[in-house]
Amino acid sequence: PDDGDDLDTLLKHAALAMYDAKRQGRNMFEFFHPAMNARMLDLLLLENQLRQALRRDEFELFYQPQMDLATGRIVAFEALVRWRHPERGLVSPVDFIPLTEETGLILPLGRWVLQEACRQAALWRSSQWPAIRIAVNLSAVQFRQADLVDQVRRALASAGVTPDALELEVTESVVMQDAEATIQTLQQLRMMGVTLAIDDFGTGYSSLAYLKRFPVNTLKVDRSFVQDIEDDPDAAAICAAVIGLAHNLRLDVVAGGVETAEQLAWLHAAGCRTGQGFLLGRPLPATAY
Ligand code: C2E
Ligand code: MG
């Protein structure tokens, strides 16, 4: 009752508090605070700027290599979106992807990412990397779109590249939610010939029964486990278990966030064949390769 003198104000402030709770990961409560008004304005401003950014082509893809740990050869690149903001410079996806998901802007942005990644794959395949694959992150909203499969097919066709040039990364929490529908979508993509990876594996709740039924090719071990391999026996045990699980299910494993030579050596010894991380290469614009 202290948060507004009339119905409109009370409702608006309640909505702001709810928005804040959602932003912090949902499943919690939050009281209104005057600072939320300012933050809301910031968010509205950011949303407008994001719409403009789409029209003005301010997004770029950076590419981070995935390496074969035995040969040191690059086998794939993960495409990671960046926003080249006219004043703020390069903005990290961590700072704008959540808002694009909330506002639906992820749909046009995601379409652009898909098209751009396919275009780059075609370019690299016709020059220095004839068998390269580019991995694209799909957010939950994109993955649940009815025309996702068509979108992927069109992006590949218009770039003139075969489906094996594309890998789609979906997070564990997304695939495990509504698993029956997920299986259908994954099957259609698999049948097309696209490679599928589960991102952040080990951080959410996985049903092993579903994992067995998902037609995926690759598990990406989350960076948080790799980071602690040397100091935390439990993290090391989880990495070893995921590598074993993947191999027994005849899946590939990619270790994310490899930063030190010790981590690399450990992973290699544990039977992990592919790695990605700052030690092996940071995300860079395509022109840097
Ligand atoms: P992700 O898919 O888990 O991508 C890996 C993130 O880890 C990237 O952050 C990458 O720069 C970072 N990383 C890679 N190696 C290392 C390392 O050795 N150490 C550390 N500390 N970090 C490392 P980035 O580029 O900021 O992307 C963050 C997240 O944003 C991605 O996490 C992904 O979930 C999302 N994202 C990026 N691009 C897209 C996109 O095009 N579409 C969607 N839907 N999400 C995207
Ligand atoms: Mg990823």
mmCIF file of C-alpha atoms and ligand atoms in Angstrom:
data_model
loop_
_atom_site.group_PDB
_atom_site.id
_atom_site.type_symbol
_atom_site.label_atom_id
_atom_site.label_comp_id
_atom_site.label_asym_id
_atom_site.label_seq_id
_atom_site.Cartn_x
_atom_site.Cartn_y
_atom_site.Cartn_z
ATOM 1 C CA PRO A 1 0.000 0.000 0.000
ATOM 2 C CA ASP A 2 2.944 2.386 0.360
ATOM 3 C CA ASP A 3 4.042 1.818 -3.217
ATOM 4 C CA GLY A 4 1.445 4.055 -4.916
ATOM 5 C CA ASP A 5 -1.519 6.327 -4.264
ATOM 6 C CA ASP A 6 -3.775 5.052 -7.034
ATOM 7 C CA LEU A 7 -4.567 1.817 -8.797
ATOM 8 C CA ASP A 8 -2.520 2.557 -11.897
ATOM 9 C CA THR A 9 0.628 3.357 -9.987
ATOM 10 C CA LEU A 10 0.261 0.330 -7.719
ATOM 11 C CA LEU A 11 -0.237 -1.989 -10.680
ATOM 12 C CA LYS A 12 2.644 -0.499 -12.577
ATOM 13 C CA HIS A 13 4.970 -0.863 -9.597
ATOM 14 C CA ALA A 14 3.796 -4.413 -8.969
ATOM 15 C CA ALA A 15 4.529 -5.214 -12.605
ATOM 16 C CA LEU A 16 8.011 -3.725 -12.293
ATOM 17 C CA ALA A 17 8.708 -5.844 -9.217
ATOM 18 C CA MET A 18 7.468 -8.935 -11.036
ATOM 19 C CA TYR A 19 9.629 -8.114 -14.035
ATOM 20 C CA ASP A 20 12.616 -7.805 -11.753
ATOM 21 C CA ALA A 21 11.909 -11.168 -10.126
ATOM 22 C CA LYS A 22 11.656 -12.789 -13.563
ATOM 23 C CA ARG A 23 14.878 -11.212 -14.649
ATOM 24 C CA GLN A 24 16.625 -12.689 -11.625
ATOM 25 C CA GLY A 25 15.681 -16.174 -12.710
ATOM 26 C CA ARG A 26 11.984 -16.467 -11.757
ATOM 27 C CA ASN A 27 10.611 -18.625 -8.957
ATOM 28 C CA MET A 28 11.056 -15.936 -6.317
ATOM 29 C CA PHE A 29 9.405 -12.783 -5.046
ATOM 30 C CA GLU A 30 10.581 -9.199 -5.096
ATOM 31 C CA PHE A 31 9.240 -5.985 -3.545
ATOM 32 C CA PHE A 32 8.954 -2.788 -5.523
ATOM 33 C CA HIS A 33 11.775 -0.322 -5.042
ATOM 34 C CA PRO A 34 11.928 3.224 -6.532
ATOM 35 C CA ALA A 35 15.206 2.347 -8.290
ATOM 36 C CA MET A 36 13.213 -0.098 -10.410
ATOM 37 C CA ASN A 37 11.646 2.806 -12.269
ATOM 38 C CA ALA A 38 15.049 3.961 -13.442
ATOM 39 C CA ARG A 39 16.055 0.431 -14.392
ATOM 40 C CA MET A 40 12.824 -0.034 -16.322
ATOM 41 C CA LEU A 41 13.579 3.093 -18.315
ATOM 42 C CA ASP A 42 17.037 1.720 -19.061
ATOM 43 C CA LEU A 43 15.497 -1.518 -20.286
ATOM 44 C CA LEU A 44 12.999 0.304 -22.507
ATOM 45 C CA LEU A 45 15.813 2.359 -23.946
ATOM 46 C CA LEU A 46 17.864 -0.776 -24.550
ATOM 47 C CA GLU A 47 14.912 -2.474 -26.237
ATOM 48 C CA ASN A 48 14.511 0.462 -28.615
ATOM 49 C CA GLN A 49 18.202 0.482 -29.366
ATOM 50 C CA LEU A 50 18.105 -3.249 -30.079
ATOM 51 C CA ARG A 51 15.267 -2.790 -32.586
ATOM 52 C CA GLN A 52 17.271 -0.069 -34.239
ATOM 53 C CA ALA A 53 20.404 -2.215 -34.188
ATOM 54 C CA LEU A 54 18.591 -4.883 -36.198
ATOM 55 C CA ARG A 55 17.579 -2.368 -38.830
ATOM 56 C CA ARG A 56 21.036 -0.827 -38.929
ATOM 57 C CA ASP A 57 22.966 -4.096 -39.123
ATOM 58 C CA GLU A 58 24.888 -3.480 -35.937
ATOM 59 C CA PHE A 59 25.268 -7.161 -35.064
ATOM 60 C CA GLU A 60 28.365 -9.187 -35.848
ATOM 61 C CA LEU A 61 29.364 -12.778 -35.424
ATOM 62 C CA PHE A 62 32.602 -13.731 -33.748
ATOM 63 C CA TYR A 63 33.956 -17.236 -34.199
ATOM 64 C CA GLN A 64 35.677 -19.361 -31.583
ATOM 65 C CA PRO A 65 37.557 -22.472 -32.718
ATOM 66 C CA GLN A 66 36.912 -26.012 -31.505
ATOM 67 C CA MET A 67 40.044 -28.094 -31.759
ATOM 68 C CA ASP A 68 40.888 -31.721 -32.121
ATOM 69 C CA LEU A 69 43.006 -32.179 -28.985
ATOM 70 C CA ALA A 70 45.197 -34.850 -30.566
ATOM 71 C CA THR A 71 46.124 -33.017 -33.769
ATOM 72 C CA GLY A 72 45.545 -29.354 -32.884
ATOM 73 C CA ARG A 73 43.427 -28.997 -35.994
ATOM 74 C CA ILE A 74 40.362 -26.750 -36.029
ATOM 75 C CA VAL A 75 37.280 -28.902 -36.576
ATOM 76 C CA ALA A 76 34.535 -26.338 -36.014
ATOM 77 C CA PHE A 77 33.779 -22.792 -34.971
ATOM 78 C CA GLU A 78 31.113 -21.615 -32.555
ATOM 79 C CA ALA A 79 29.392 -18.459 -33.801
ATOM 80 C CA LEU A 80 28.934 -15.943 -30.973
ATOM 81 C CA VAL A 81 26.950 -12.793 -31.592
ATOM 82 C CA ARG A 82 28.236 -9.334 -30.694
ATOM 83 C CA TRP A 83 26.531 -5.964 -30.858
ATOM 84 C CA ARG A 84 28.678 -3.178 -32.249
ATOM 85 C CA HIS A 85 26.985 -0.288 -30.406
ATOM 86 C CA PRO A 86 27.753 3.140 -31.901
ATOM 87 C CA GLU A 87 28.671 4.614 -28.490
ATOM 88 C CA ARG A 88 29.156 1.709 -26.133
ATOM 89 C CA GLY A 89 31.408 -0.291 -28.450
ATOM 90 C CA LEU A 90 31.252 -4.067 -28.514
ATOM 91 C CA VAL A 91 28.427 -5.363 -26.298
ATOM 92 C CA SER A 92 28.476 -8.947 -24.998
ATOM 93 C CA PRO A 93 25.510 -11.229 -25.701
ATOM 94 C CA VAL A 94 25.168 -11.790 -21.961
ATOM 95 C CA ASP A 95 24.003 -8.155 -21.767
ATOM 96 C CA PHE A 96 21.370 -8.262 -24.494
ATOM 97 C CA ILE A 97 20.286 -11.829 -25.355
ATOM 98 C CA PRO A 98 18.015 -12.129 -22.277
ATOM 99 C CA LEU A 99 16.141 -8.952 -23.248
ATOM 100 C CA THR A 100 15.824 -10.070 -26.871
ATOM 101 C CA GLU A 101 14.310 -13.309 -25.571
ATOM 102 C CA GLU A 102 11.835 -11.457 -23.410
ATOM 103 C CA THR A 103 10.778 -9.092 -26.192
ATOM 104 C CA GLY A 104 10.716 -11.589 -29.056
ATOM 105 C CA LEU A 105 13.546 -9.753 -30.818
ATOM 106 C CA ILE A 106 15.510 -12.995 -30.592
ATOM 107 C CA LEU A 107 13.457 -14.291 -33.524
ATOM 108 C CA PRO A 108 14.687 -11.831 -36.171
ATOM 109 C CA LEU A 109 18.127 -11.746 -34.523
ATOM 110 C CA GLY A 110 18.334 -15.541 -34.442
ATOM 111 C CA ARG A 111 17.310 -15.744 -38.097
ATOM 112 C CA TRP A 112 20.052 -13.327 -38.997
ATOM 113 C CA VAL A 113 22.624 -15.304 -36.986
ATOM 114 C CA LEU A 114 21.614 -18.506 -38.749
ATOM 115 C CA GLN A 115 21.871 -16.945 -42.216
ATOM 116 C CA GLU A 116 25.153 -15.202 -41.481
ATOM 117 C CA ALA A 117 26.740 -18.341 -40.005
ATOM 118 C CA CYS A 118 25.714 -20.378 -43.067
ATOM 119 C CA ARG A 119 27.099 -17.717 -45.371
ATOM 120 C CA GLN A 120 30.424 -17.798 -43.510
ATOM 121 C CA ALA A 121 30.488 -21.605 -43.584
ATOM 122 C CA ALA A 122 30.064 -21.525 -47.363
ATOM 123 C CA LEU A 123 32.907 -19.032 -47.670
ATOM 124 C CA TRP A 124 35.288 -21.051 -45.490
ATOM 125 C CA ARG A 125 34.342 -24.324 -47.130
ATOM 126 C CA SER A 126 35.232 -22.931 -50.521
ATOM 127 C CA SER A 127 38.594 -21.664 -49.241
ATOM 128 C CA GLN A 128 40.773 -22.783 -46.329
ATOM 129 C CA TRP A 129 38.433 -25.232 -44.516
ATOM 130 C CA PRO A 130 36.601 -27.564 -46.945
ATOM 131 C CA ALA A 131 35.023 -29.585 -44.112
ATOM 132 C CA ILE A 132 34.464 -26.921 -41.462
ATOM 133 C CA ARG A 133 31.325 -26.833 -39.336
ATOM 134 C CA ILE A 134 29.833 -23.769 -37.691
ATOM 135 C CA ALA A 135 27.913 -24.128 -34.446
ATOM 136 C CA VAL A 136 25.017 -21.761 -33.813
ATOM 137 C CA ASN A 137 23.341 -21.258 -30.422
ATOM 138 C CA LEU A 138 19.564 -21.554 -30.410
ATOM 139 C CA SER A 139 17.588 -19.987 -27.591
ATOM 140 C CA ALA A 140 14.499 -21.642 -26.130
ATOM 141 C CA VAL A 141 12.139 -19.265 -27.947
ATOM 142 C CA GLN A 142 13.713 -20.087 -31.300
ATOM 143 C CA PHE A 143 13.752 -23.781 -30.636
ATOM 144 C CA ARG A 144 10.013 -23.811 -29.921
ATOM 145 C CA GLN A 145 9.138 -21.971 -33.133
ATOM 146 C CA ALA A 146 6.949 -23.986 -35.457
ATOM 147 C CA ASP A 147 8.935 -23.072 -38.565
ATOM 148 C CA LEU A 148 12.427 -23.624 -37.127
ATOM 149 C CA VAL A 149 13.150 -26.558 -39.410
ATOM 150 C CA ASP A 150 12.125 -24.549 -42.477
ATOM 151 C CA GLN A 151 14.184 -21.626 -41.358
ATOM 152 C CA VAL A 152 17.262 -23.806 -41.073
ATOM 153 C CA ARG A 153 16.611 -25.375 -44.466
ATOM 154 C CA ARG A 154 16.232 -21.958 -46.087
ATOM 155 C CA ALA A 155 19.374 -20.549 -44.456
ATOM 156 C CA LEU A 156 21.410 -23.519 -45.739
ATOM 157 C CA ALA A 157 19.924 -23.331 -49.214
ATOM 158 C CA SER A 158 20.390 -19.615 -49.675
ATOM 159 C CA ALA A 159 24.026 -19.898 -48.572
ATOM 160 C CA GLY A 160 24.489 -22.869 -50.883
ATOM 161 C CA VAL A 161 26.012 -25.057 -48.206
ATOM 162 C CA THR A 162 25.280 -28.663 -47.194
ATOM 163 C CA PRO A 163 23.615 -29.378 -43.816
ATOM 164 C CA ASP A 164 26.743 -31.003 -42.390
ATOM 165 C CA ALA A 165 28.270 -27.503 -42.283
ATOM 166 C CA LEU A 166 25.863 -26.522 -39.539
ATOM 167 C CA GLU A 167 25.688 -27.559 -35.912
ATOM 168 C CA LEU A 168 22.904 -26.337 -33.645
ATOM 169 C CA GLU A 169 23.540 -25.928 -29.926
ATOM 170 C CA VAL A 170 20.579 -26.174 -27.607
ATOM 171 C CA THR A 171 20.965 -25.984 -23.845
ATOM 172 C CA GLU A 172 20.215 -28.903 -21.615
ATOM 173 C CA SER A 173 17.337 -27.116 -19.876
ATOM 174 C CA VAL A 174 15.666 -26.368 -23.217
ATOM 175 C CA VAL A 175 15.789 -29.903 -24.569
ATOM 176 C CA MET A 176 14.684 -31.493 -21.319
ATOM 177 C CA GLN A 177 11.606 -29.265 -21.177
ATOM 178 C CA ASP A 178 8.755 -30.802 -23.140
ATOM 179 C CA ALA A 179 11.001 -33.656 -24.185
ATOM 180 C CA GLU A 180 8.496 -35.368 -26.512
ATOM 181 C CA ALA A 181 8.164 -32.255 -28.696
ATOM 182 C CA THR A 182 11.929 -31.830 -28.534
ATOM 183 C CA ILE A 183 12.512 -35.314 -29.920
ATOM 184 C CA GLN A 184 10.340 -34.507 -32.947
ATOM 185 C CA THR A 185 12.154 -31.266 -33.728
ATOM 186 C CA LEU A 186 15.568 -32.842 -33.198
ATOM 187 C CA GLN A 187 14.644 -35.761 -35.431
ATOM 188 C CA GLN A 188 13.616 -33.480 -38.276
ATOM 189 C CA LEU A 189 16.847 -31.526 -38.009
ATOM 190 C CA ARG A 190 18.899 -34.714 -37.800
ATOM 191 C CA MET A 191 17.163 -36.161 -40.850
ATOM 192 C CA MET A 192 18.092 -33.041 -42.745
ATOM 193 C CA GLY A 193 21.733 -33.754 -41.883
ATOM 194 C CA VAL A 194 22.376 -30.971 -39.403
ATOM 195 C CA THR A 195 24.601 -31.793 -36.403
ATOM 196 C CA LEU A 196 23.103 -31.304 -32.932
ATOM 197 C CA ALA A 197 24.821 -30.497 -29.656
ATOM 198 C CA ILE A 198 23.595 -30.134 -26.098
ATOM 199 C CA ASP A 199 25.175 -27.036 -24.578
ATOM 200 C CA ASP A 200 26.032 -26.479 -20.892
ATOM 201 C CA PHE A 201 25.684 -30.199 -20.275
ATOM 202 C CA GLY A 202 25.667 -31.084 -16.591
ATOM 203 C CA THR A 203 24.286 -27.793 -15.293
ATOM 204 C CA GLY A 204 20.574 -28.557 -15.540
ATOM 205 C CA TYR A 205 18.425 -31.565 -14.888
ATOM 206 C CA SER A 206 19.039 -34.280 -17.404
ATOM 207 C CA SER A 207 16.911 -37.301 -17.854
ATOM 208 C CA LEU A 208 19.240 -40.020 -19.021
ATOM 209 C CA ALA A 209 16.262 -41.886 -20.438
ATOM 210 C CA TYR A 210 15.591 -38.946 -22.744
ATOM 211 C CA LEU A 211 19.232 -38.390 -23.506
ATOM 212 C CA LYS A 212 19.277 -41.887 -24.952
ATOM 213 C CA ARG A 213 16.307 -41.042 -27.183
ATOM 214 C CA PHE A 214 17.513 -37.620 -28.333
ATOM 215 C CA PRO A 215 19.150 -37.898 -31.749
ATOM 216 C CA VAL A 216 22.026 -35.611 -30.751
ATOM 217 C CA ASN A 217 25.652 -35.901 -31.842
ATOM 218 C CA THR A 218 27.547 -33.997 -29.199
ATOM 219 C CA LEU A 219 27.571 -33.087 -25.515
ATOM 220 C CA LYS A 220 29.334 -29.884 -24.517
ATOM 221 C CA VAL A 221 30.755 -30.168 -21.007
ATOM 222 C CA ASP A 222 30.020 -26.918 -19.238
ATOM 223 C CA ARG A 223 32.890 -24.535 -18.678
ATOM 224 C CA SER A 224 32.202 -24.405 -14.923
ATOM 225 C CA PHE A 225 33.308 -28.028 -14.511
ATOM 226 C CA VAL A 226 36.363 -27.667 -16.730
ATOM 227 C CA GLN A 227 37.473 -24.581 -14.809
ATOM 228 C CA ASP A 228 37.698 -26.536 -11.545
ATOM 229 C CA ILE A 229 39.260 -29.734 -12.898
ATOM 230 C CA GLU A 230 42.558 -29.154 -11.124
ATOM 231 C CA ASP A 231 41.295 -27.917 -7.757
ATOM 232 C CA ASP A 232 38.048 -29.731 -7.230
ATOM 233 C CA PRO A 233 37.997 -33.529 -7.369
ATOM 234 C CA ASP A 234 34.208 -33.443 -7.728
ATOM 235 C CA ALA A 235 34.388 -31.247 -10.831
ATOM 236 C CA ALA A 236 37.002 -33.592 -12.270
ATOM 237 C CA ALA A 237 34.784 -36.567 -11.475
ATOM 238 C CA ILE A 238 31.855 -34.912 -13.264
ATOM 239 C CA CYS A 239 33.987 -34.201 -16.338
ATOM 240 C CA ALA A 240 35.194 -37.795 -16.400
ATOM 241 C CA ALA A 241 31.632 -39.055 -15.981
ATOM 242 C CA VAL A 242 30.264 -36.893 -18.809
ATOM 243 C CA ILE A 243 33.084 -37.973 -21.114
ATOM 244 C CA GLY A 244 32.380 -41.621 -20.259
ATOM 245 C CA LEU A 245 28.631 -41.192 -20.646
ATOM 246 C CA ALA A 246 29.037 -39.555 -24.034
ATOM 247 C CA HIS A 247 31.365 -42.230 -25.331
ATOM 248 C CA ASN A 248 29.166 -45.039 -24.113
ATOM 249 C CA LEU A 249 26.224 -43.438 -25.903
ATOM 250 C CA ARG A 250 28.481 -43.013 -28.955
ATOM 251 C CA LEU A 251 28.345 -39.221 -28.747
ATOM 252 C CA ASP A 252 31.136 -36.704 -29.222
ATOM 253 C CA VAL A 253 32.227 -34.540 -26.308
ATOM 254 C CA VAL A 254 33.442 -30.979 -26.520
ATOM 255 C CA ALA A 255 34.995 -29.502 -23.390
ATOM 256 C CA GLY A 256 34.185 -25.811 -23.100
ATOM 257 C CA GLY A 257 36.206 -23.099 -21.371
ATOM 258 C CA VAL A 258 39.662 -24.691 -21.599
ATOM 259 C CA GLU A 259 41.987 -22.020 -20.229
ATOM 260 C CA THR A 260 45.139 -23.799 -19.031
ATOM 261 C CA ALA A 261 47.574 -26.359 -20.395
ATOM 262 C CA GLU A 262 46.888 -28.505 -17.307
ATOM 263 C CA GLN A 263 43.162 -28.644 -18.065
ATOM 264 C CA LEU A 264 43.951 -29.517 -21.650
ATOM 265 C CA ALA A 265 46.286 -32.339 -20.640
ATOM 266 C CA TRP A 266 43.751 -33.680 -18.143
ATOM 267 C CA LEU A 267 40.926 -33.669 -20.697
ATOM 268 C CA HIS A 268 43.055 -35.287 -23.353
ATOM 269 C CA ALA A 269 44.107 -38.026 -20.915
ATOM 270 C CA ALA A 270 40.464 -38.529 -19.927
ATOM 271 C CA GLY A 271 39.596 -39.313 -23.530
ATOM 272 C CA CYS A 272 37.994 -36.017 -24.552
ATOM 273 C CA ARG A 273 38.789 -35.421 -28.211
ATOM 274 C CA THR A 274 37.601 -31.862 -28.764
ATOM 275 C CA GLY A 275 38.103 -28.655 -26.812
ATOM 276 C CA GLN A 276 37.141 -25.026 -26.955
ATOM 277 C CA GLY A 277 38.423 -22.201 -24.783
ATOM 278 C CA PHE A 278 40.632 -19.166 -24.450
ATOM 279 C CA LEU A 279 43.767 -21.359 -24.395
ATOM 280 C CA LEU A 280 42.909 -22.713 -27.862
ATOM 281 C CA GLY A 281 41.504 -19.488 -29.280
ATOM 282 C CA ARG A 282 39.275 -16.599 -28.259
ATOM 283 C CA PRO A 283 36.179 -15.642 -30.230
ATOM 284 C CA LEU A 284 37.335 -13.429 -33.131
ATOM 285 C CA PRO A 285 35.793 -11.831 -36.216
ATOM 286 C CA ALA A 286 35.856 -14.048 -39.307
ATOM 287 C CA THR A 287 38.391 -11.746 -40.942
ATOM 288 C CA ALA A 288 40.939 -12.670 -38.246
ATOM 289 C CA TYR A 289 41.233 -16.217 -39.600
HETATM 290 P P1 C2E B 1 27.751 -20.303 -24.688
HETATM 291 O O1 C2E B 1 26.981 -20.874 -25.803
HETATM 292 O O2 C2E B 1 28.023 -21.166 -23.504
HETATM 293 O O3 C2E B 1 29.120 -19.787 -25.343
HETATM 294 C C1 C2E B 1 30.377 -19.876 -24.770
HETATM 295 C C2 C2E B 1 30.737 -18.619 -24.006
HETATM 296 O O4 C2E B 1 31.885 -18.886 -23.237
HETATM 297 C C3 C2E B 1 31.081 -17.455 -24.928
HETATM 298 O O5 C2E B 1 30.709 -16.248 -24.270
HETATM 299 C C4 C2E B 1 32.606 -17.558 -24.974
HETATM 300 O O6 C2E B 1 33.241 -16.334 -25.290
HETATM 301 C C5 C2E B 1 32.895 -17.983 -23.565
HETATM 302 N N1 C2E B 1 34.164 -18.703 -23.462
HETATM 303 C C6 C2E B 1 34.730 -19.514 -24.378
HETATM 304 N N2 C2E B 1 35.897 -20.015 -23.934
HETATM 305 C C7 C2E B 1 36.080 -19.490 -22.702
HETATM 306 C C8 C2E B 1 37.120 -19.630 -21.716
HETATM 307 O O7 C2E B 1 38.113 -20.326 -21.902
HETATM 308 N N3 C2E B 1 36.939 -18.947 -20.555
HETATM 309 C C9 C2E B 1 35.860 -18.162 -20.310
HETATM 310 N N4 C2E B 1 35.787 -17.514 -19.139
HETATM 311 N N5 C2E B 1 34.866 -18.009 -21.223
HETATM 312 C C10 C2E B 1 34.974 -18.669 -22.397
HETATM 313 P P2 C2E B 1 29.910 -15.104 -25.049
HETATM 314 O O8 C2E B 1 30.405 -14.948 -26.434
HETATM 315 O O9 C2E B 1 29.901 -13.911 -24.162
HETATM 316 O O10 C2E B 1 28.456 -15.713 -25.142
HETATM 317 C C11 C2E B 1 27.696 -15.904 -23.986
HETATM 318 C C12 C2E B 1 26.435 -16.649 -24.245
HETATM 319 O O11 C2E B 1 25.538 -15.888 -25.054
HETATM 320 C C13 C2E B 1 26.637 -17.955 -25.012
HETATM 321 O O12 C2E B 1 27.070 -18.955 -24.111
HETATM 322 C C14 C2E B 1 25.257 -18.184 -25.564
HETATM 323 O O13 C2E B 1 24.443 -18.781 -24.600
HETATM 324 C C15 C2E B 1 24.764 -16.768 -25.807
HETATM 325 N N6 C2E B 1 24.888 -16.460 -27.239
HETATM 326 C C16 C2E B 1 25.946 -16.013 -27.929
HETATM 327 N N7 C2E B 1 25.645 -15.884 -29.242
HETATM 328 C C17 C2E B 1 24.358 -16.259 -29.381
HETATM 329 C C18 C2E B 1 23.453 -16.360 -30.502
HETATM 330 O O14 C2E B 1 23.792 -16.092 -31.662
HETATM 331 N N8 C2E B 1 22.178 -16.797 -30.234
HETATM 332 C C19 C2E B 1 21.787 -17.124 -28.966
HETATM 333 N N9 C2E B 1 20.518 -17.541 -28.803
HETATM 334 N N10 C2E B 1 22.611 -17.051 -27.904
HETATM 335 C C20 C2E B 1 23.873 -16.633 -28.110
HETATM 336 MG MG MG B 2 27.147 -22.442 -27.055
#
